[in-house]
């Protein structure tokens, strides 16, 4: 918010316009039509001019979703307090107690920024807490902590491409087709030329249905470095694609779809740490996946589901559970994709017992450690 | 889809009824809401009023069962207009929202016309693509009325993105072109209420076209007032306890958070059973009225005692 915005305006109209501008710096999407609405509203409300009605009316005009509606009252109070202060002291450009706030970046940018700051900002912590599977420690560190801005942008674009490709697979509309349901409308029009005698039958067919995505991320200790990155990945994914369910597991399975759906990433993370007490715990892939099939299988497994499991397969437990669960997932889902961050290492072999047990039921086994591997994922979908 | 929408900008409307109600507008809406047994809030009254005054669609969001749909009904009554409802669902397309031809009748009629050799092909075509064979769906209905109706587009977030952008065009032009008939244009745009419960993010473009209102779960006092007005025979203590319990229940992380509708069902059920208070046993026996998800049910049953502590409902049986 720049200083001159809060200069004292003498008329109410000017004040409303300035207030709109102030909201704009706070990330509200307000252009001329919204300002016009606000002014019209004030005019309409002339007979009921109380501070409360004005606040309510402006709130209804200028907010567009719940997040904005929640912040509105505070911003409104703050703004008018500042105006008041400016009047009292007659000095419009006095220093404000509040630090200058940068305008919040919008939409895609916000996600991109949070993605970046998270990855870069948390770097030092991650270096201290390295608990990765030792053989690939250096490689993985390089993969994620040195991501350049370009690479990040790249990744975000990839996620969007993936989302778009998934979206395109479905169209519930009907299209002309050689055989399929009879299309009466087309039949009638076509045959009118023949004087109403039905000669040609036209058909239509429902186009392919859209796929659903189930993302199951391993957040155990051995995956710590990746899991943070992957939560970001899942978050970004969820922002652009809505038919996605996300779960995390270490020793147990937790659905986190609703948390990631929130528009504030930092808040989502807080909720996440609250919801997932087993973060960076041990690994029980088999039990977790069995839990998934039992509890959520009915709802989230169908011939339209693509299941993506992201794990290093580093599990010391019994593999029988895993075999059972994987075979069920494989049987019911459209496709099973296993992404293993360690697979980025050229020397990698999927030799852990869990990995061996799971592989027969996996349609696509790929690496997920950098932008290139995501590009591959795009090709598989 | 053989549907062509031409762009046109029309922003003129005069409504004498509106002008005369301007001065007592807010009060009138409030009264109407109260008449309908709708316990309202200033923000609800204000948004209905502004939506009518500015003639802008009103987007109402909030969880299920908080009375979003009621708003359209009240608006229709305030304007003495018809209410036309379009229920959205995934896969909803233009034939269900706009219009469809009555093919069977068209075919039969064509057969009859054929008997008469004097009818030319052109005449035949113009006759069978006439208004009598046109099935009007809600959107076409809404724009072809002589008086602007209130159009309720319910659960817009259930429809897919394609439909949303299609709707956006209709909302800005208020005209529909039927290739066989020509363009139908609304004399005056309808009043529009859109509802959604945030199962999907709506596009910014659609949002910007609307005024916005969020209705959350009611506070204790408001919910109690609703219960008292809808279930007048309820015991005062029971009503209090039910509402307090619901407030606590909604704090829990549930799959399907119960709405006001559930509170009312429950109040009705318990009142019909002539209870005058809540206790653990009663709650356990009747929880199915409130919770509709198996996991929620288990979750709540396990923490019922804690929940009751917080609510302040202490059962005499608990102490035995």
mmCIF file of C-alpha atoms in Angstrom, chain B:
data_model
loop_
_atom_site.group_PDB
_atom_site.id
_atom_site.type_symbol
_atom_site.label_atom_id
_atom_site.label_comp_id
_atom_site.label_asym_id
_atom_site.label_seq_id
_atom_site.Cartn_x
_atom_site.Cartn_y
_atom_site.Cartn_z
ATOM 1 C CA UNK B 1 -23.810 -27.972 -30.476
ATOM 2 C CA UNK B 2 -25.694 -25.978 -33.085
ATOM 3 C CA UNK B 3 -25.885 -22.987 -30.892
ATOM 4 C CA UNK B 4 -24.731 -19.583 -31.936
ATOM 5 C CA UNK B 5 -24.572 -16.768 -29.494
ATOM 6 C CA UNK B 6 -24.143 -13.305 -30.839
ATOM 7 C CA UNK B 7 -22.653 -10.577 -28.760
ATOM 8 C CA UNK B 8 -24.713 -7.643 -27.777
ATOM 9 C CA UNK B 9 -24.481 -5.293 -24.873
ATOM 10 C CA UNK B 10 -27.676 -4.177 -23.287
ATOM 11 C CA UNK B 11 -27.774 -2.413 -20.021
ATOM 12 C CA UNK B 12 -31.006 -0.505 -19.849
ATOM 13 C CA UNK B 13 -33.738 -1.379 -17.471
ATOM 14 C CA UNK B 14 -36.417 0.582 -15.770
ATOM 15 C CA UNK B 15 -38.656 -0.970 -13.284
ATOM 16 C CA UNK B 16 -41.169 1.254 -11.620
ATOM 17 C CA UNK B 17 -41.840 -1.351 -8.954
ATOM 18 C CA UNK B 18 -38.232 -1.225 -7.967
ATOM 19 C CA UNK B 19 -38.059 2.493 -7.788
ATOM 20 C CA UNK B 20 -40.953 2.800 -5.428
ATOM 21 C CA UNK B 21 -39.571 0.142 -3.154
ATOM 22 C CA UNK B 22 -36.198 1.749 -2.977
ATOM 23 C CA UNK B 23 -36.971 3.639 0.169
ATOM 24 C CA UNK B 24 -38.501 0.897 2.181
ATOM 25 C CA UNK B 25 -36.549 -1.782 0.283
ATOM 26 C CA UNK B 26 -34.369 -3.112 3.026
ATOM 27 C CA UNK B 27 -37.199 -3.228 5.514
ATOM 28 C CA UNK B 28 -39.508 -4.907 3.038
ATOM 29 C CA UNK B 29 -37.042 -7.663 2.270
ATOM 30 C CA UNK B 30 -36.443 -8.206 5.927
ATOM 31 C CA UNK B 31 -40.179 -8.500 6.517
ATOM 32 C CA UNK B 32 -40.577 -10.918 3.654
ATOM 33 C CA UNK B 33 -37.817 -13.066 5.010
ATOM 34 C CA UNK B 34 -39.396 -13.091 8.440
ATOM 35 C CA UNK B 35 -42.824 -13.868 6.964
ATOM 36 C CA UNK B 36 -41.353 -16.954 5.362
ATOM 37 C CA UNK B 37 -39.948 -18.057 8.658
ATOM 38 C CA UNK B 38 -36.458 -17.249 7.479
ATOM 39 C CA UNK B 39 -34.308 -15.997 10.315
ATOM 40 C CA UNK B 40 -31.941 -13.713 8.500
ATOM 41 C CA UNK B 41 -28.923 -11.534 8.967
ATOM 42 C CA UNK B 42 -28.232 -7.985 7.811
ATOM 43 C CA UNK B 43 -25.769 -9.233 5.221
ATOM 44 C CA UNK B 44 -28.403 -11.483 3.630
ATOM 45 C CA UNK B 45 -30.982 -8.717 3.493
ATOM 46 C CA UNK B 46 -28.440 -6.328 2.080
ATOM 47 C CA UNK B 47 -27.247 -8.661 -0.640
ATOM 48 C CA UNK B 48 -30.770 -9.448 -1.829
ATOM 49 C CA UNK B 49 -31.498 -5.739 -1.878
ATOM 50 C CA UNK B 50 -28.360 -4.818 -3.795
ATOM 51 C CA UNK B 51 -28.756 -7.636 -6.267
ATOM 52 C CA UNK B 52 -32.221 -6.340 -7.091
ATOM 53 C CA UNK B 53 -31.147 -2.726 -7.179
ATOM 54 C CA UNK B 54 -28.014 -3.159 -9.233
ATOM 55 C CA UNK B 55 -29.683 -5.900 -11.240
ATOM 56 C CA UNK B 56 -26.616 -8.063 -10.916
ATOM 57 C CA UNK B 57 -26.540 -11.804 -10.354
ATOM 58 C CA UNK B 58 -25.997 -12.808 -6.754
ATOM 59 C CA UNK B 59 -23.592 -15.627 -6.047
ATOM 60 C CA UNK B 60 -24.365 -17.294 -2.737
ATOM 61 C CA UNK B 61 -21.851 -19.723 -1.327
ATOM 62 C CA UNK B 62 -21.869 -21.707 1.851
ATOM 63 C CA UNK B 63 -22.195 -25.224 3.214
ATOM 64 C CA UNK B 64 -25.242 -27.351 2.500
ATOM 65 C CA UNK B 65 -28.402 -26.662 4.426
ATOM 66 C CA UNK B 66 -27.920 -23.029 5.434
ATOM 67 C CA UNK B 67 -30.752 -21.656 3.321
ATOM 68 C CA UNK B 68 -29.058 -20.519 0.134
ATOM 69 C CA UNK B 69 -31.928 -21.541 -2.095
ATOM 70 C CA UNK B 70 -34.425 -19.674 0.078
ATOM 71 C CA UNK B 71 -32.861 -16.419 -1.033
ATOM 72 C CA UNK B 72 -34.128 -16.850 -4.569
ATOM 73 C CA UNK B 73 -37.578 -17.669 -3.299
ATOM 74 C CA UNK B 74 -37.693 -14.549 -1.179
ATOM 75 C CA UNK B 75 -36.450 -12.467 -4.067
ATOM 76 C CA UNK B 76 -39.176 -13.824 -6.311
ATOM 77 C CA UNK B 77 -41.765 -12.901 -3.738
ATOM 78 C CA UNK B 78 -40.323 -9.461 -3.186
ATOM 79 C CA UNK B 79 -40.500 -8.757 -6.909
ATOM 80 C CA UNK B 80 -43.743 -10.642 -7.359
ATOM 81 C CA UNK B 81 -42.013 -12.535 -10.122
ATOM 82 C CA UNK B 82 -41.911 -16.167 -11.199
ATOM 83 C CA UNK B 83 -39.138 -18.382 -9.964
ATOM 84 C CA UNK B 84 -37.392 -20.537 -12.528
ATOM 85 C CA UNK B 85 -34.923 -23.065 -11.280
ATOM 86 C CA UNK B 86 -32.028 -24.698 -13.045
ATOM 87 C CA UNK B 87 -30.460 -27.500 -11.062
ATOM 88 C CA UNK B 88 -26.877 -28.070 -12.143
ATOM 89 C CA UNK B 89 -25.113 -31.392 -12.244
ATOM 90 C CA UNK B 90 -22.012 -32.773 -13.853
ATOM 91 C CA UNK B 91 -22.595 -33.244 -17.551
ATOM 92 C CA UNK B 92 -25.389 -30.709 -17.714
ATOM 93 C CA UNK B 93 -25.399 -29.412 -21.258
ATOM 94 C CA UNK B 94 -27.187 -26.918 -23.415
ATOM 95 C CA UNK B 95 -30.080 -29.227 -24.349
ATOM 96 C CA UNK B 96 -31.030 -29.521 -20.710
ATOM 97 C CA UNK B 97 -30.473 -25.915 -19.885
ATOM 98 C CA UNK B 98 -31.738 -24.129 -22.987
ATOM 99 C CA UNK B 99 -34.161 -25.948 -25.229
ATOM 100 C CA UNK B 100 -34.797 -29.126 -27.117
ATOM 101 C CA UNK B 101 -37.031 -30.024 -30.022
ATOM 102 C CA UNK B 102 -39.866 -32.405 -29.408
ATOM 103 C CA UNK B 103 -38.719 -34.932 -31.992
ATOM 104 C CA UNK B 104 -41.471 -37.455 -31.629
ATOM 105 C CA UNK B 105 -44.137 -34.879 -32.231
ATOM 106 C CA UNK B 106 -42.151 -33.351 -35.043
ATOM 107 C CA UNK B 107 -41.942 -36.708 -36.797
ATOM 108 C CA UNK B 108 -45.607 -37.422 -36.407
ATOM 109 C CA UNK B 109 -46.558 -34.004 -37.601
ATOM 110 C CA UNK B 110 -44.320 -34.418 -40.599
ATOM 111 C CA UNK B 111 -46.126 -37.613 -41.527
ATOM 112 C CA UNK B 112 -49.465 -35.826 -41.410
ATOM 113 C CA UNK B 113 -48.177 -32.974 -43.520
ATOM 114 C CA UNK B 114 -46.908 -35.393 -46.149
ATOM 115 C CA UNK B 115 -50.446 -36.518 -46.913
ATOM 116 C CA UNK B 116 -51.194 -33.058 -48.179
ATOM 117 C CA UNK B 117 -49.310 -32.557 -51.472
ATOM 118 C CA UNK B 118 -50.068 -28.829 -51.532
ATOM 119 C CA UNK B 119 -47.713 -28.096 -48.637
ATOM 120 C CA UNK B 120 -44.308 -26.999 -49.875
ATOM 121 C CA UNK B 121 -41.100 -28.174 -48.302
ATOM 122 C CA UNK B 122 -40.298 -24.720 -46.991
ATOM 123 C CA UNK B 123 -43.689 -24.438 -45.349
ATOM 124 C CA UNK B 124 -43.197 -27.856 -43.839
ATOM 125 C CA UNK B 125 -39.887 -26.878 -42.363
ATOM 126 C CA UNK B 126 -41.099 -23.635 -40.924
ATOM 127 C CA UNK B 127 -44.058 -25.396 -39.396
ATOM 128 C CA UNK B 128 -42.277 -28.213 -37.672
ATOM 129 C CA UNK B 129 -39.606 -25.900 -36.331
ATOM 130 C CA UNK B 130 -42.210 -23.675 -34.797
ATOM 131 C CA UNK B 131 -42.729 -22.725 -31.210
ATOM 132 C CA UNK B 132 -45.202 -25.526 -30.526
ATOM 133 C CA UNK B 133 -42.513 -28.151 -30.979
ATOM 134 C CA UNK B 134 -39.971 -26.334 -28.903
ATOM 135 C CA UNK B 135 -39.402 -27.614 -25.387
ATOM 136 C CA UNK B 136 -38.200 -24.673 -23.376
ATOM 137 C CA UNK B 137 -35.674 -25.457 -20.694
ATOM 138 C CA UNK B 138 -35.022 -23.105 -17.761
ATOM 139 C CA UNK B 139 -32.629 -20.644 -19.389
ATOM 140 C CA UNK B 140 -34.787 -20.112 -22.447
ATOM 141 C CA UNK B 141 -37.835 -19.901 -20.245
ATOM 142 C CA UNK B 142 -36.161 -17.243 -18.180
ATOM 143 C CA UNK B 143 -35.434 -14.974 -21.088
ATOM 144 C CA UNK B 144 -38.670 -15.459 -22.984
ATOM 145 C CA UNK B 145 -40.973 -14.275 -20.215
ATOM 146 C CA UNK B 146 -42.689 -10.919 -20.610
ATOM 147 C CA UNK B 147 -41.919 -10.023 -16.982
ATOM 148 C CA UNK B 148 -38.364 -10.703 -15.812
ATOM 149 C CA UNK B 149 -38.468 -13.731 -13.519
ATOM 150 C CA UNK B 150 -36.029 -14.760 -10.818
ATOM 151 C CA UNK B 151 -33.685 -17.392 -12.184
ATOM 152 C CA UNK B 152 -32.163 -19.708 -9.618
ATOM 153 C CA UNK B 153 -29.096 -21.544 -10.858
ATOM 154 C CA UNK B 154 -28.618 -24.071 -8.128
ATOM 155 C CA UNK B 155 -25.285 -25.684 -7.296
ATOM 156 C CA UNK B 156 -23.406 -24.113 -10.175
ATOM 157 C CA UNK B 157 -20.175 -25.693 -8.939
ATOM 158 C CA UNK B 158 -21.561 -29.132 -9.798
ATOM 159 C CA UNK B 159 -21.642 -28.351 -13.494
ATOM 160 C CA UNK B 160 -18.452 -28.578 -15.479
ATOM 161 C CA UNK B 161 -16.235 -25.771 -16.705
ATOM 162 C CA UNK B 162 -17.678 -25.893 -20.213
ATOM 163 C CA UNK B 163 -21.133 -25.186 -18.933
ATOM 164 C CA UNK B 164 -19.833 -22.435 -16.714
ATOM 165 C CA UNK B 165 -18.342 -20.562 -19.618
ATOM 166 C CA UNK B 166 -21.488 -21.113 -21.619
ATOM 167 C CA UNK B 167 -23.483 -19.652 -18.764
ATOM 168 C CA UNK B 168 -21.176 -16.690 -18.670
ATOM 169 C CA UNK B 169 -22.153 -15.843 -22.225
ATOM 170 C CA UNK B 170 -25.838 -16.085 -21.447
ATOM 171 C CA UNK B 171 -25.406 -13.932 -18.352
ATOM 172 C CA UNK B 172 -23.782 -11.175 -20.336
ATOM 173 C CA UNK B 173 -25.955 -11.178 -23.457
ATOM 174 C CA UNK B 174 -29.328 -12.457 -22.382
ATOM 175 C CA UNK B 175 -30.098 -13.790 -25.779
ATOM 176 C CA UNK B 176 -30.265 -17.239 -27.257
ATOM 177 C CA UNK B 177 -30.059 -18.124 -30.899
ATOM 178 C CA UNK B 178 -31.906 -21.164 -32.139
ATOM 179 C CA UNK B 179 -30.674 -21.893 -35.664
ATOM 180 C CA UNK B 180 -34.093 -22.980 -36.869
ATOM 181 C CA UNK B 181 -35.957 -20.058 -35.387
ATOM 182 C CA UNK B 182 -33.717 -17.081 -34.900
ATOM 183 C CA UNK B 183 -32.601 -15.111 -31.893
ATOM 184 C CA UNK B 184 -34.666 -14.784 -28.781
ATOM 185 C CA UNK B 185 -33.753 -11.839 -26.642
ATOM 186 C CA UNK B 186 -34.888 -11.021 -23.154
ATOM 187 C CA UNK B 187 -36.869 -7.798 -22.910
ATOM 188 C CA UNK B 188 -35.382 -7.307 -19.527
ATOM 189 C CA UNK B 189 -32.751 -9.603 -18.008
ATOM 190 C CA UNK B 190 -33.993 -11.890 -15.257
ATOM 191 C CA UNK B 191 -32.829 -11.549 -11.684
ATOM 192 C CA UNK B 192 -30.298 -14.261 -11.095
ATOM 193 C CA UNK B 193 -29.258 -16.113 -7.973
ATOM 194 C CA UNK B 194 -26.460 -18.642 -8.233
ATOM 195 C CA UNK B 195 -25.682 -20.990 -5.396
ATOM 196 C CA UNK B 196 -22.689 -23.168 -4.769
ATOM 197 C CA UNK B 197 -21.062 -25.016 -1.927
ATOM 198 C CA UNK B 198 -17.531 -24.792 -3.076
ATOM 199 C CA UNK B 199 -17.048 -28.307 -4.366
ATOM 200 C CA UNK B 200 -15.055 -26.655 -7.118
ATOM 201 C CA UNK B 201 -13.526 -23.245 -7.590
ATOM 202 C CA UNK B 202 -15.601 -21.107 -9.899
ATOM 203 C CA UNK B 203 -13.870 -19.055 -12.522
ATOM 204 C CA UNK B 204 -12.859 -15.519 -11.703
ATOM 205 C CA UNK B 205 -14.811 -14.275 -14.721
ATOM 206 C CA UNK B 206 -18.067 -15.665 -13.389
ATOM 207 C CA UNK B 207 -17.384 -14.354 -9.926
ATOM 208 C CA UNK B 208 -16.711 -10.901 -11.216
ATOM 209 C CA UNK B 209 -20.063 -10.796 -12.867
ATOM 210 C CA UNK B 210 -21.807 -11.397 -9.562
ATOM 211 C CA UNK B 211 -22.296 -9.903 -6.160
ATOM 212 C CA UNK B 212 -21.015 -12.220 -3.501
ATOM 213 C CA UNK B 213 -22.534 -13.520 -0.325
ATOM 214 C CA UNK B 214 -21.197 -16.213 1.942
ATOM 215 C CA UNK B 215 -23.553 -17.830 4.403
ATOM 216 C CA UNK B 216 -21.848 -19.952 7.022
ATOM 217 C CA UNK B 217 -23.316 -22.128 9.720
ATOM 218 C CA UNK B 218 -25.444 -20.028 12.026
ATOM 219 C CA UNK B 219 -24.259 -18.903 15.426
ATOM 220 C CA UNK B 220 -25.866 -20.456 18.459
ATOM 221 C CA UNK B 221 -28.464 -17.702 18.925
ATOM 222 C CA UNK B 222 -29.529 -17.663 15.330
ATOM 223 C CA UNK B 223 -29.834 -21.412 15.130
ATOM 224 C CA UNK B 224 -31.877 -21.463 18.323
ATOM 225 C CA UNK B 225 -34.194 -18.872 16.834
ATOM 226 C CA UNK B 226 -34.573 -21.014 13.730
ATOM 227 C CA UNK B 227 -35.337 -24.116 15.785
ATOM 228 C CA UNK B 228 -37.883 -22.228 17.870
ATOM 229 C CA UNK B 229 -39.627 -20.844 14.844
ATOM 230 C CA UNK B 230 -39.751 -24.093 12.877
ATOM 231 C CA UNK B 231 -40.360 -26.460 15.781
ATOM 232 C CA UNK B 232 -42.443 -24.292 18.101
ATOM 233 C CA UNK B 233 -43.548 -27.207 20.278
ATOM 234 C CA UNK B 234 -39.986 -27.946 21.396
ATOM 235 C CA UNK B 235 -39.043 -27.843 25.049
ATOM 236 C CA UNK B 236 -36.910 -24.782 25.788
ATOM 237 C CA UNK B 237 -34.128 -26.706 27.479
ATOM 238 C CA UNK B 238 -33.998 -29.328 24.753
ATOM 239 C CA UNK B 239 -33.793 -26.635 22.086
ATOM 240 C CA UNK B 240 -30.888 -25.019 23.876
ATOM 241 C CA UNK B 241 -29.065 -28.284 24.291
ATOM 242 C CA UNK B 242 -29.554 -29.327 20.692
ATOM 243 C CA UNK B 243 -28.143 -26.079 19.376
ATOM 244 C CA UNK B 244 -25.210 -26.129 21.784
ATOM 245 C CA UNK B 245 -24.482 -29.691 20.753
ATOM 246 C CA UNK B 246 -24.594 -28.800 17.072
ATOM 247 C CA UNK B 247 -22.157 -25.938 17.553
ATOM 248 C CA UNK B 248 -19.668 -28.315 19.179
ATOM 249 C CA UNK B 249 -20.334 -31.033 16.634
ATOM 250 C CA UNK B 250 -19.458 -28.734 13.764
ATOM 251 C CA UNK B 251 -16.096 -28.035 15.389
ATOM 252 C CA UNK B 252 -15.131 -31.650 14.848
ATOM 253 C CA UNK B 253 -13.505 -32.696 11.647
ATOM 254 C CA UNK B 254 -16.342 -34.459 9.894
ATOM 255 C CA UNK B 255 -16.814 -35.716 6.376
ATOM 256 C CA UNK B 256 -20.342 -34.386 6.159
ATOM 257 C CA UNK B 257 -20.856 -31.531 8.545
ATOM 258 C CA UNK B 258 -24.533 -31.397 9.540
ATOM 259 C CA UNK B 259 -26.404 -28.300 8.434
ATOM 260 C CA UNK B 260 -29.394 -26.465 9.802
ATOM 261 C CA UNK B 261 -31.682 -28.915 8.032
ATOM 262 C CA UNK B 262 -30.223 -31.695 10.183
ATOM 263 C CA UNK B 263 -30.662 -29.652 13.337
ATOM 264 C CA UNK B 264 -34.306 -29.150 12.471
ATOM 265 C CA UNK B 265 -34.857 -32.825 11.665
ATOM 266 C CA UNK B 266 -33.320 -33.735 14.954
ATOM 267 C CA UNK B 267 -35.286 -31.171 16.908
ATOM 268 C CA UNK B 268 -38.451 -32.359 15.232
ATOM 269 C CA UNK B 269 -37.679 -35.996 15.960
ATOM 270 C CA UNK B 270 -36.814 -35.398 19.607
ATOM 271 C CA UNK B 271 -39.822 -33.161 20.115
ATOM 272 C CA UNK B 272 -42.071 -35.806 18.579
ATOM 273 C CA UNK B 273 -40.641 -38.329 21.030
ATOM 274 C CA UNK B 274 -41.516 -35.924 23.864
ATOM 275 C CA UNK B 275 -38.026 -35.592 25.225
ATOM 276 C CA UNK B 276 -37.282 -32.490 27.247
ATOM 277 C CA UNK B 277 -33.504 -32.826 27.488
ATOM 278 C CA UNK B 278 -30.523 -34.496 25.851
ATOM 279 C CA UNK B 279 -28.473 -37.277 27.343
ATOM 280 C CA UNK B 280 -25.891 -39.671 26.088
ATOM 281 C CA UNK B 281 -28.317 -42.486 25.459
ATOM 282 C CA UNK B 282 -30.742 -40.338 23.504
ATOM 283 C CA UNK B 283 -27.975 -38.922 21.376
ATOM 284 C CA UNK B 284 -26.541 -42.332 20.621
ATOM 285 C CA UNK B 285 -29.941 -43.637 19.600
ATOM 286 C CA UNK B 286 -30.805 -40.750 17.336
ATOM 287 C CA UNK B 287 -27.426 -39.744 15.947
ATOM 288 C CA UNK B 288 -28.410 -41.092 12.545
ATOM 289 C CA UNK B 289 -30.708 -38.135 12.080
ATOM 290 C CA UNK B 290 -27.784 -35.766 12.288
ATOM 291 C CA UNK B 291 -24.852 -37.668 10.818
ATOM 292 C CA UNK B 292 -25.051 -39.268 7.423
ATOM 293 C CA UNK B 293 -21.609 -40.749 7.139
ATOM 294 C CA UNK B 294 -20.501 -43.977 8.712
ATOM 295 C CA UNK B 295 -17.035 -42.733 9.650
ATOM 296 C CA UNK B 296 -18.396 -39.550 11.170
ATOM 297 C CA UNK B 297 -20.775 -41.630 13.201
ATOM 298 C CA UNK B 298 -18.011 -43.779 14.611
ATOM 299 C CA UNK B 299 -15.853 -40.759 15.211
ATOM 300 C CA UNK B 300 -18.554 -38.962 17.169
ATOM 301 C CA UNK B 301 -19.608 -42.005 19.153
ATOM 302 C CA UNK B 302 -16.043 -42.425 20.367
ATOM 303 C CA UNK B 303 -15.772 -38.853 21.553
ATOM 304 C CA UNK B 304 -19.332 -38.394 22.696
ATOM 305 C CA UNK B 305 -18.537 -37.956 26.364
ATOM 306 C CA UNK B 306 -16.045 -35.187 25.670
ATOM 307 C CA UNK B 307 -18.484 -33.559 23.340
ATOM 308 C CA UNK B 308 -21.165 -33.613 26.009
ATOM 309 C CA UNK B 309 -18.773 -32.124 28.541
ATOM 310 C CA UNK B 310 -18.090 -29.214 26.253
ATOM 311 C CA UNK B 311 -21.748 -28.756 25.533
ATOM 312 C CA UNK B 312 -22.547 -28.759 29.209
ATOM 313 C CA UNK B 313 -25.056 -31.573 28.855
ATOM 314 C CA UNK B 314 -24.571 -33.797 31.847
ATOM 315 C CA UNK B 315 -26.739 -36.817 31.920
ATOM 316 C CA UNK B 316 -28.108 -38.054 35.198
ATOM 317 C CA UNK B 317 -27.457 -41.562 33.926
ATOM 318 C CA UNK B 318 -23.793 -40.853 33.466
ATOM 319 C CA UNK B 319 -23.377 -40.362 37.171
ATOM 320 C CA UNK B 320 -24.978 -43.620 38.192
#
